[in-house]
Short mmCIF file of C-alpha atoms and ligand atoms in Angstrom, two decimals:
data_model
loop_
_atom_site.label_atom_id
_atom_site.label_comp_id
_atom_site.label_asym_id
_atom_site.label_seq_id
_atom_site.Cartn_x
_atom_site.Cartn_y
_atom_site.Cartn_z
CA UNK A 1153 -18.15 234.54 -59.55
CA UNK A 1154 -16.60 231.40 -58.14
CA UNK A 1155 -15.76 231.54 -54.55
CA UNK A 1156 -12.31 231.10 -53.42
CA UNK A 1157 -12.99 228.48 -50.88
CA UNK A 1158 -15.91 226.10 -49.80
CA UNK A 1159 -16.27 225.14 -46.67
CA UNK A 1160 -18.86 222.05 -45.24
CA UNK A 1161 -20.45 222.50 -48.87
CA UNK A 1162 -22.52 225.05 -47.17
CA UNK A 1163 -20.35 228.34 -47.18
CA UNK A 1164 -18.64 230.48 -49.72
CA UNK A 1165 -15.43 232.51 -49.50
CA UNK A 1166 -14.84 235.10 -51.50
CA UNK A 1167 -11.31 237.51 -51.28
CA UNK A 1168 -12.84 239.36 -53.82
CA UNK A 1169 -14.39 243.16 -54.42
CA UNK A 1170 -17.68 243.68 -52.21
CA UNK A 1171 -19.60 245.88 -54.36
CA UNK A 1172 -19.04 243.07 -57.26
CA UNK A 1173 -20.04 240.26 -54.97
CA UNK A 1174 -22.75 241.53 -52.65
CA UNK A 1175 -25.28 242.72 -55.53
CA UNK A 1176 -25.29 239.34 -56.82
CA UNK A 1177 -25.50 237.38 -53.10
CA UNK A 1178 -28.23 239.63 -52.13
CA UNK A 1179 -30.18 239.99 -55.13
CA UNK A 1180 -33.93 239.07 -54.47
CA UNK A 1181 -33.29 238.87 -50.22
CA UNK A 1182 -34.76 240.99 -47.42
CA UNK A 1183 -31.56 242.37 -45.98
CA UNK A 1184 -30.98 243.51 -42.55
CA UNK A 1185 -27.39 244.92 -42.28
CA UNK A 1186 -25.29 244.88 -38.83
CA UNK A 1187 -22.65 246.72 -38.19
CA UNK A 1188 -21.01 248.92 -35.80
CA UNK A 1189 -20.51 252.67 -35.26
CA UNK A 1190 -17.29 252.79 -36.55
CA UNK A 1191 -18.10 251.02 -40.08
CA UNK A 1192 -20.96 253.22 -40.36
CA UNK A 1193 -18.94 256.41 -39.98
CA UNK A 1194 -16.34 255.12 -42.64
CA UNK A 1195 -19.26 253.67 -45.22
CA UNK A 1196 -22.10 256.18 -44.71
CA UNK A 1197 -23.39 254.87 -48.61
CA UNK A 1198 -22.50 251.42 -48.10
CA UNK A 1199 -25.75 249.11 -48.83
CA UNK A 1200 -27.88 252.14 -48.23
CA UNK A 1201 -31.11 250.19 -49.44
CA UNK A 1202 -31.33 248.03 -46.78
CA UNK A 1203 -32.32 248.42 -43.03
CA UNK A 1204 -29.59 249.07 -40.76
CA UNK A 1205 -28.86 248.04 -37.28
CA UNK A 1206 -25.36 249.63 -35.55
CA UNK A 1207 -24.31 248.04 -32.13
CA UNK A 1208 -21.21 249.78 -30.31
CA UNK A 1209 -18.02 248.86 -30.37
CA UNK A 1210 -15.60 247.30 -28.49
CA UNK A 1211 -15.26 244.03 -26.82
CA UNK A 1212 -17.48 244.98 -23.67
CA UNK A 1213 -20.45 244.76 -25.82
CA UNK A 1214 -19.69 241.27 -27.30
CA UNK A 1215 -22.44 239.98 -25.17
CA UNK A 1216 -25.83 238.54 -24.93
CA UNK A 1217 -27.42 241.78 -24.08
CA UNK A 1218 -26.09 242.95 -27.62
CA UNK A 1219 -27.46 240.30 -29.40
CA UNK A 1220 -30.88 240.61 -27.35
CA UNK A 1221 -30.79 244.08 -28.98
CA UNK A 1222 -29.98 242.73 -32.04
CA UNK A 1223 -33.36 240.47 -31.95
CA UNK A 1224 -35.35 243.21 -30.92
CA UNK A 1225 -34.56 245.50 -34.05
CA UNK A 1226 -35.09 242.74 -36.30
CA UNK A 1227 -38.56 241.81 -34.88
CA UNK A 1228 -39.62 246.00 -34.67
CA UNK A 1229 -37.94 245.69 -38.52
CA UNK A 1230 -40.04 242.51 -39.20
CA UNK A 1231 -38.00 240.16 -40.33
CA UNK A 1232 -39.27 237.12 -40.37
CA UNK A 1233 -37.75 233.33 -41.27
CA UNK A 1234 -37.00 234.35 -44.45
CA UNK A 1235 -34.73 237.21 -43.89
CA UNK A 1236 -31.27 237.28 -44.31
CA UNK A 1237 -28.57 239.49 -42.51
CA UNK A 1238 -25.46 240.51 -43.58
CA UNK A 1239 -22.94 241.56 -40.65
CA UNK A 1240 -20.72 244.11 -41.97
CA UNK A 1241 -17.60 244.67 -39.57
CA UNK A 1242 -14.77 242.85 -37.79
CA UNK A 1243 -14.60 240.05 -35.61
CA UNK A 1244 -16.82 241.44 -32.65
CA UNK A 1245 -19.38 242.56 -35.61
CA UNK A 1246 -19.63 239.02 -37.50
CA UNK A 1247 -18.97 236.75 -34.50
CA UNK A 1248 -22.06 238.62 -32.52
CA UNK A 1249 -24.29 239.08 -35.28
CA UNK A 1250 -23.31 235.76 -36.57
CA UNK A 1251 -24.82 234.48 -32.95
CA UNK A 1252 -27.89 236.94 -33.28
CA UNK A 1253 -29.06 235.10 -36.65
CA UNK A 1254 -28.02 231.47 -36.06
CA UNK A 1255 -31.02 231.94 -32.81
CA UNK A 1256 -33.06 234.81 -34.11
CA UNK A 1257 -36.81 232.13 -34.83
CA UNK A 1258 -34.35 229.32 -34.28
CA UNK A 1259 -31.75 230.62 -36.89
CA UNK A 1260 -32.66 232.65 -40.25
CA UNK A 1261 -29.40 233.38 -43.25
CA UNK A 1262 -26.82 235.16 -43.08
CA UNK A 1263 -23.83 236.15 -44.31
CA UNK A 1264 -20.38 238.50 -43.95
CA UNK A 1265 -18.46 241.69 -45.25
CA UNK A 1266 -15.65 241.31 -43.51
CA UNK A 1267 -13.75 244.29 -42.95
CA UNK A 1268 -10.33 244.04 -40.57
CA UNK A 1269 -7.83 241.44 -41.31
CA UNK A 1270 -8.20 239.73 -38.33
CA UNK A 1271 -11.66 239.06 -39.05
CA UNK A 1272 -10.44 238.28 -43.17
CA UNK A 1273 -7.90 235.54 -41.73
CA UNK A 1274 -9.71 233.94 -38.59
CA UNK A 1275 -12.76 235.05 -37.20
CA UNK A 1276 -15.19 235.73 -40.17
CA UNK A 1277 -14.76 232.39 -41.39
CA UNK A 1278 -15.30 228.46 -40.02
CA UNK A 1279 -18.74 229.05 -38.38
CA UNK A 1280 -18.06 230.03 -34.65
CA UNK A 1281 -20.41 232.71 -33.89
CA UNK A 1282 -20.67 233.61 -30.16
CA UNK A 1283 -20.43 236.03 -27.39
CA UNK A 1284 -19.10 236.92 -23.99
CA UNK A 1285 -20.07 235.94 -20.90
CA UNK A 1286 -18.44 237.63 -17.50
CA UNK A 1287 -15.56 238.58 -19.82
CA UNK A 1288 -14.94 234.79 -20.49
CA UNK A 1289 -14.05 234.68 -24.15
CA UNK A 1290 -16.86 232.74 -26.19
CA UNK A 1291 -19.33 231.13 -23.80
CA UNK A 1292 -22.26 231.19 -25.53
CA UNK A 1293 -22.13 230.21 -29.07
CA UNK A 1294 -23.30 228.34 -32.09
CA UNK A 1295 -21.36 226.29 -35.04
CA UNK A 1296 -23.28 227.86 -37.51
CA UNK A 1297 -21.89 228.18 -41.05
CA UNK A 1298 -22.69 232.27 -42.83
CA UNK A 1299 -23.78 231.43 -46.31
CA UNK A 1300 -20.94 233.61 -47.64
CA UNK A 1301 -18.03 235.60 -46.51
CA UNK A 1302 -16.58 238.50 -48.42
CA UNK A 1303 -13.05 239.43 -47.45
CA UNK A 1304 -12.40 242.69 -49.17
CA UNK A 1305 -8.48 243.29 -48.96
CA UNK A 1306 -9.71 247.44 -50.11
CA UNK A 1307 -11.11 247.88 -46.96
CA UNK A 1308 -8.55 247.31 -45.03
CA UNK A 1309 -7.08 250.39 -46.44
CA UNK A 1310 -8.89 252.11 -43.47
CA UNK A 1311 -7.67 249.70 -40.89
CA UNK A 1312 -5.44 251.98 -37.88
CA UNK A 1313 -1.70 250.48 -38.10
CA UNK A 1314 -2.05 248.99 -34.67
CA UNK A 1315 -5.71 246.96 -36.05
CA UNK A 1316 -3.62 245.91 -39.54
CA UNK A 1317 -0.38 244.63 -37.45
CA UNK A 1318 -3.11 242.69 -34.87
CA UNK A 1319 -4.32 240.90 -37.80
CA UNK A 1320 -0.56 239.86 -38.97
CA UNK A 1321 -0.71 237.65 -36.02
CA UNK A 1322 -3.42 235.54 -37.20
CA UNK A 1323 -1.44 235.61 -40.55
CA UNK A 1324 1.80 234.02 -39.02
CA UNK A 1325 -0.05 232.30 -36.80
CA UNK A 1326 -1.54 229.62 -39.81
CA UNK A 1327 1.82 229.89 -41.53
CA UNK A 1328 3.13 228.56 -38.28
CA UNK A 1329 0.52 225.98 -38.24
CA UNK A 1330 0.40 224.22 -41.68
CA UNK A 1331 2.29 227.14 -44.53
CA UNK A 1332 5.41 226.97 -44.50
CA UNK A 1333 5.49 228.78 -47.73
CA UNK A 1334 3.64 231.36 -46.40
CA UNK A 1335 6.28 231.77 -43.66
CA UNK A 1336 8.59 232.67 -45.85
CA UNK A 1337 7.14 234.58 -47.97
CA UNK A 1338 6.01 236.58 -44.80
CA UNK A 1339 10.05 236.77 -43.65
CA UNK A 1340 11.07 238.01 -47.24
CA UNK A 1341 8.79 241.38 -46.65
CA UNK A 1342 7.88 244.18 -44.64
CA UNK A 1343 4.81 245.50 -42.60
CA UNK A 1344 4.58 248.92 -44.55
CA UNK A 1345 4.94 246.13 -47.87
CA UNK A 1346 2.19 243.95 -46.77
CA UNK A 1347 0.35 247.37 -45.90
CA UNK A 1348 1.03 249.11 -49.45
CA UNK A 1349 0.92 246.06 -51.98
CA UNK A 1350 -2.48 245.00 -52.04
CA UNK A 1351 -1.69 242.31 -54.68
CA UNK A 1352 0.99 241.12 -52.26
CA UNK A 1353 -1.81 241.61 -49.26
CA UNK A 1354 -4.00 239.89 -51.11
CA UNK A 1355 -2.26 236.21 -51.72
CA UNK A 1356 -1.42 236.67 -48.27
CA UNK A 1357 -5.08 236.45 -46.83
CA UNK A 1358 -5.93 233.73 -49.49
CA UNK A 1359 -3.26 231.89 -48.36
CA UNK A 1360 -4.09 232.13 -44.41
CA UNK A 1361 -7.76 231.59 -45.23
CA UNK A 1362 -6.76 228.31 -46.88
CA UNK A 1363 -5.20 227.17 -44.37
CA UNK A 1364 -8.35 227.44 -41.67
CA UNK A 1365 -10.74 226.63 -44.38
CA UNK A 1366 -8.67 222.90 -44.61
CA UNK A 1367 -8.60 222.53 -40.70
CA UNK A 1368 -12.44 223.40 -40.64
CA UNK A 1369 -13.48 220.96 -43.14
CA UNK A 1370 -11.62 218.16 -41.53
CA UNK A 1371 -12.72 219.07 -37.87
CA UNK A 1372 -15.37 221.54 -37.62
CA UNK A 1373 -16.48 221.32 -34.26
CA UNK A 1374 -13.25 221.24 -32.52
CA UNK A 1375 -12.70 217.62 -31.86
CA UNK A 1376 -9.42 217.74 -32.15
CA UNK A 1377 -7.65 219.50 -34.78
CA UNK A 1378 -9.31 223.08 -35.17
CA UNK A 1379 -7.42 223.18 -32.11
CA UNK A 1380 -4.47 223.99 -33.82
CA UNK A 1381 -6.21 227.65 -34.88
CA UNK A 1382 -5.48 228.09 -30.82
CA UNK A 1383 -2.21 228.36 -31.29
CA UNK A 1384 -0.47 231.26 -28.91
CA UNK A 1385 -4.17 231.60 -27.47
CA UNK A 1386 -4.14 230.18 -24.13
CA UNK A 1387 -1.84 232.41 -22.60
CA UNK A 1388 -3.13 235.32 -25.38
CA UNK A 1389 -6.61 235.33 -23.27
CA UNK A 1390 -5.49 235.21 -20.13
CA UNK A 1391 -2.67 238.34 -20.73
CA UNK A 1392 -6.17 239.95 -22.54
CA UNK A 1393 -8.13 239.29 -19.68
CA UNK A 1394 -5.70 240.61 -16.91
CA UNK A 1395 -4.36 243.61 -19.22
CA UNK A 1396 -6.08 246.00 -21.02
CA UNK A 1397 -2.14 247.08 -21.93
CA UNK A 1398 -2.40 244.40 -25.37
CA UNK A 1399 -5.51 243.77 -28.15
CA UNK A 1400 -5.91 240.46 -29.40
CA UNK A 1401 -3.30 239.87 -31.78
CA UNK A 1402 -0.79 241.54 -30.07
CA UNK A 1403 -1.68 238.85 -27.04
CA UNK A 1404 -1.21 236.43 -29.38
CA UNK A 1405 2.07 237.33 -31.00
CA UNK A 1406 3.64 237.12 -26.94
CA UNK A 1407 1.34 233.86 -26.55
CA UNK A 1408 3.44 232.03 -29.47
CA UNK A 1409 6.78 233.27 -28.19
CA UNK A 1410 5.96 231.81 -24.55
CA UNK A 1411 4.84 228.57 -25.73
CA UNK A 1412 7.78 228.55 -28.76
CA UNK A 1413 10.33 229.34 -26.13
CA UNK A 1414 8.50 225.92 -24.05
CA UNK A 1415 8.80 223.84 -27.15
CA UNK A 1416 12.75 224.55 -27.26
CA UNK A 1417 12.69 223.52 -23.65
CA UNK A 1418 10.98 220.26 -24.65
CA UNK A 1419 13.17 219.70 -27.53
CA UNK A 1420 10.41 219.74 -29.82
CA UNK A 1421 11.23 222.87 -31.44
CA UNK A 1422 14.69 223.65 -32.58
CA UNK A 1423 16.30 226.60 -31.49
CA UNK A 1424 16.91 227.95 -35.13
CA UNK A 1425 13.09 227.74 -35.96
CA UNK A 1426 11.90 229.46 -31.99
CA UNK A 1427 14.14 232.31 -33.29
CA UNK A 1428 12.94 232.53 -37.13
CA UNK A 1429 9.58 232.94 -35.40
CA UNK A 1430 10.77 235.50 -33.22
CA UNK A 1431 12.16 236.96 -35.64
CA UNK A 1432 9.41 237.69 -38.26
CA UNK A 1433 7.15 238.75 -35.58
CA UNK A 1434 9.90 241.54 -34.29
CA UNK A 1435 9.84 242.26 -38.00
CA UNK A 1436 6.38 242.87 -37.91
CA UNK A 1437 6.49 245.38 -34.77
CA UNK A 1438 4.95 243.23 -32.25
CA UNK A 1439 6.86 243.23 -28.75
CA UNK A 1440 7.16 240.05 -27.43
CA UNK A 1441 7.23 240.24 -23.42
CA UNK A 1442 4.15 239.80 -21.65
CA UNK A 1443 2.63 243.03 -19.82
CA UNK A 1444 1.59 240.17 -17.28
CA UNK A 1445 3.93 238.48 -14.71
CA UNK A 1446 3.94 234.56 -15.97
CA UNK A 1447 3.03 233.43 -12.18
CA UNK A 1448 -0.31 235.48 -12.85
CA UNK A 1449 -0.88 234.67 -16.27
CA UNK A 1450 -0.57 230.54 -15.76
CA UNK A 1451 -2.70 231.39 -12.72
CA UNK A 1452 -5.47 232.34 -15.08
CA UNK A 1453 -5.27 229.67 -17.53
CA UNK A 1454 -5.69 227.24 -14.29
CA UNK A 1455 -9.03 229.30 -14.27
CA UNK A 1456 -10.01 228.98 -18.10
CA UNK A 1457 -13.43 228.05 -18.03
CA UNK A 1458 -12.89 226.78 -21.25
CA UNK A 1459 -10.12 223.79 -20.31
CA UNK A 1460 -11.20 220.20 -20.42
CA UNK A 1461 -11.55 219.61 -16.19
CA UNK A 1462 -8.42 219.56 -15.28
CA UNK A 1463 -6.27 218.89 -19.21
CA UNK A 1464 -5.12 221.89 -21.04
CA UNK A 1465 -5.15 221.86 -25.07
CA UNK A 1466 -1.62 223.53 -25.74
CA UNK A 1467 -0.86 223.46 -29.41
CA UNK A 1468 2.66 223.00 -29.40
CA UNK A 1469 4.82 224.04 -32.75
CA UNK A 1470 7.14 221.36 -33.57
CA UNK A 1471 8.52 223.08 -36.86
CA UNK A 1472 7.26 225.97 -39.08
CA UNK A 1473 4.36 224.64 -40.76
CA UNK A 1474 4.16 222.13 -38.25
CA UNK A 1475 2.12 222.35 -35.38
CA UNK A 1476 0.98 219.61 -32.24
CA UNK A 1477 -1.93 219.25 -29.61
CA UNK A 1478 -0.33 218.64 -26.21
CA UNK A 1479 -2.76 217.71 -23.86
CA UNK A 1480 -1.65 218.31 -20.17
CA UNK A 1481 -2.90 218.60 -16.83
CA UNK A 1482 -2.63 221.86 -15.22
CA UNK A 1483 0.44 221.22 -12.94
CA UNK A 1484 2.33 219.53 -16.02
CA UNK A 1485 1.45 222.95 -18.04
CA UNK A 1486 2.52 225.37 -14.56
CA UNK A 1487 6.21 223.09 -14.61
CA UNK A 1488 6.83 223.43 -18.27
CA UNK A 1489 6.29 227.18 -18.29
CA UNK A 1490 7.84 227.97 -15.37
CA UNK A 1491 11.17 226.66 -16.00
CA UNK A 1492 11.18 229.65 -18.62
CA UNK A 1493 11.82 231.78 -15.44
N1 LIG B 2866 -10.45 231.16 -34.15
C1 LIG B 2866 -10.26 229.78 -34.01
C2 LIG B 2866 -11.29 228.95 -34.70
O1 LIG B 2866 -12.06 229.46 -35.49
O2 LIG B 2866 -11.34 227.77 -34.47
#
């Protein structure tokens, strides 16, 4: 089968049906599978001829120790160079795993079943494995590509409402970014549509993957416009990291009204497009105010590890479909969000 998308020549995505694609990826390999508890429980026969490792879930365990564990089953397993693994899961599943092969003897293959829409859309694909560190998003990491990625729209069938709607964000996210098509498409339906019409939910993946897999190939190792995928996520990670009250994509959602409502303020956003995007994402069921005072939540982005010394990357929407890298100091970022109070 051909894949949907290529990306760096190296990596194949599929949206496509697993059990078509994985007999014919894995055919010949010595599999190790990785996935967590809650997979397991909802596949019990999925790829039962293969070895397989379960790590718990949860974002607690996205972390080194994890992947040490990880190395150790594959070494009492014996896999060797020539192994491949295939991380079955979401986001926490394929970015960790994704870590433990690009290091386990100096990296061996590997590939992805991706199974949550947030993982489908963003995480599973554009070769950012990585974990943790002191609940600092990301710390430790490798750009390595997964041979393939399988993004299954069937299982997401089993996806809890509140998991589905996290991954919308991602969705309207890259329509934000570079789709305006998708955008409205997105504003001409409904969450229990997008839910029920798996033809519907379907295009819609294809469409958001294809608009990370163009961003990756031109910048893969965030030089300068992968950025854009950051979109909403500054102030997303620091409400995550002070609130337990939000997951990801719900963080995310309030992160690109905060820094839509900023680009009205700096007249690079018209008011008509802040509100279209405020809009579809009320639509969608995400609640837009932050479960974190803005004083303490710009407090903690003046404490992201991840900033450039003292410059912030803020990706700044200038129209649907249109998006900007804003590079500020930290001050210039506290002034421009505080006038929002
Ligand atoms: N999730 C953002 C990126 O892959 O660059």
């Amino acid at each position: 089968m051909n894949p949907d998308f290529t990306v760096r020549n190296t990596s194949r995505v599929y949206v496509a049906r697993a059990e078509e694609l994985l007999p014919q990826r894995l055919c010949g390999e010595q599999v190790f599978v990785v996935t967590d508890e809650v997979v397991e429980a909802l596949y019990p026969d999925l790829l039962p001829h293969y070895p397989h490792i379960c790590i718990p879930c949860g974002e607690q365990h996205k972390t080194l120790t994890t992947v040490e564990s990880i190395h150790r089953r594959l070494l009492a397993l014996g896999a060797d160079r020539k192994s491949f693994l295939l991380a079955v899961g979401g986001g926490i599943v394929t970015d960790t795993a994704g870590f433990a092969a690009s290091t386990y003897m100096r990296g061996i293959r590997f590939g992805f079943l991706s199974t949550t829409l947030l993982g489908q859309v963003d995480a599973s694909v554009g070769g950012k494995n990585g974990v943790n560190v002191d609940g600092y998003k990301n710390m430790a990491g490798t750009f390595t590509q997964p041979e393939f990625v399988v993004c299954d729209t069937t299982m997401l069938r089993t996806l809890p409402e509140r998991e589905f709607r996290a991954g919308l964000a991602e969705v309207v996210k890259s329509a934000i970014i570079a789709d305006p098509n998708l955008f409205e498409r997105l504003e001409q339906t409904s969450f229990t549509q997008l839910r029920s019409d798996e033809a519907l939910l379907e295009q819609v993946v294809r469409a958001a993957v294809g608009v990370k897999v163009a961003i990756v190939e031109r910048d893969e190792r965030e030089a300068g416009e992968r950025r854009l995928l950051n979109l909403g996520h500054t102030l997303a990670h620091a409400i995550e990291k002070c609130s337990h009250a939000m997951n990801h994509g719900e963080a995310v959602a309030v992160g690109m009204r905060l820094v839509a409502d900023c680009a009205v303020r700096g007249a690079w956003l018209s008011a008509a497009e802040r509100n279209r995007i405020c809009g579809l994402l009320t639509r969608l069921g995400f609640v837009l105010e932050s479960p974190v005072g803005l004083d303490r939540l710009l407090a903690e982005v003046g404490k992201d590890k991840k900033s450039d010394g003292e410059s912030i990357h803020l990706i700044v929407p200038h129209a649907i479909g249109h998006c900007e890298v804003h590079t500020l100091e930290k001050e210039a970022l506290q002034t421009l969000f505080k006038q929002d109070k």
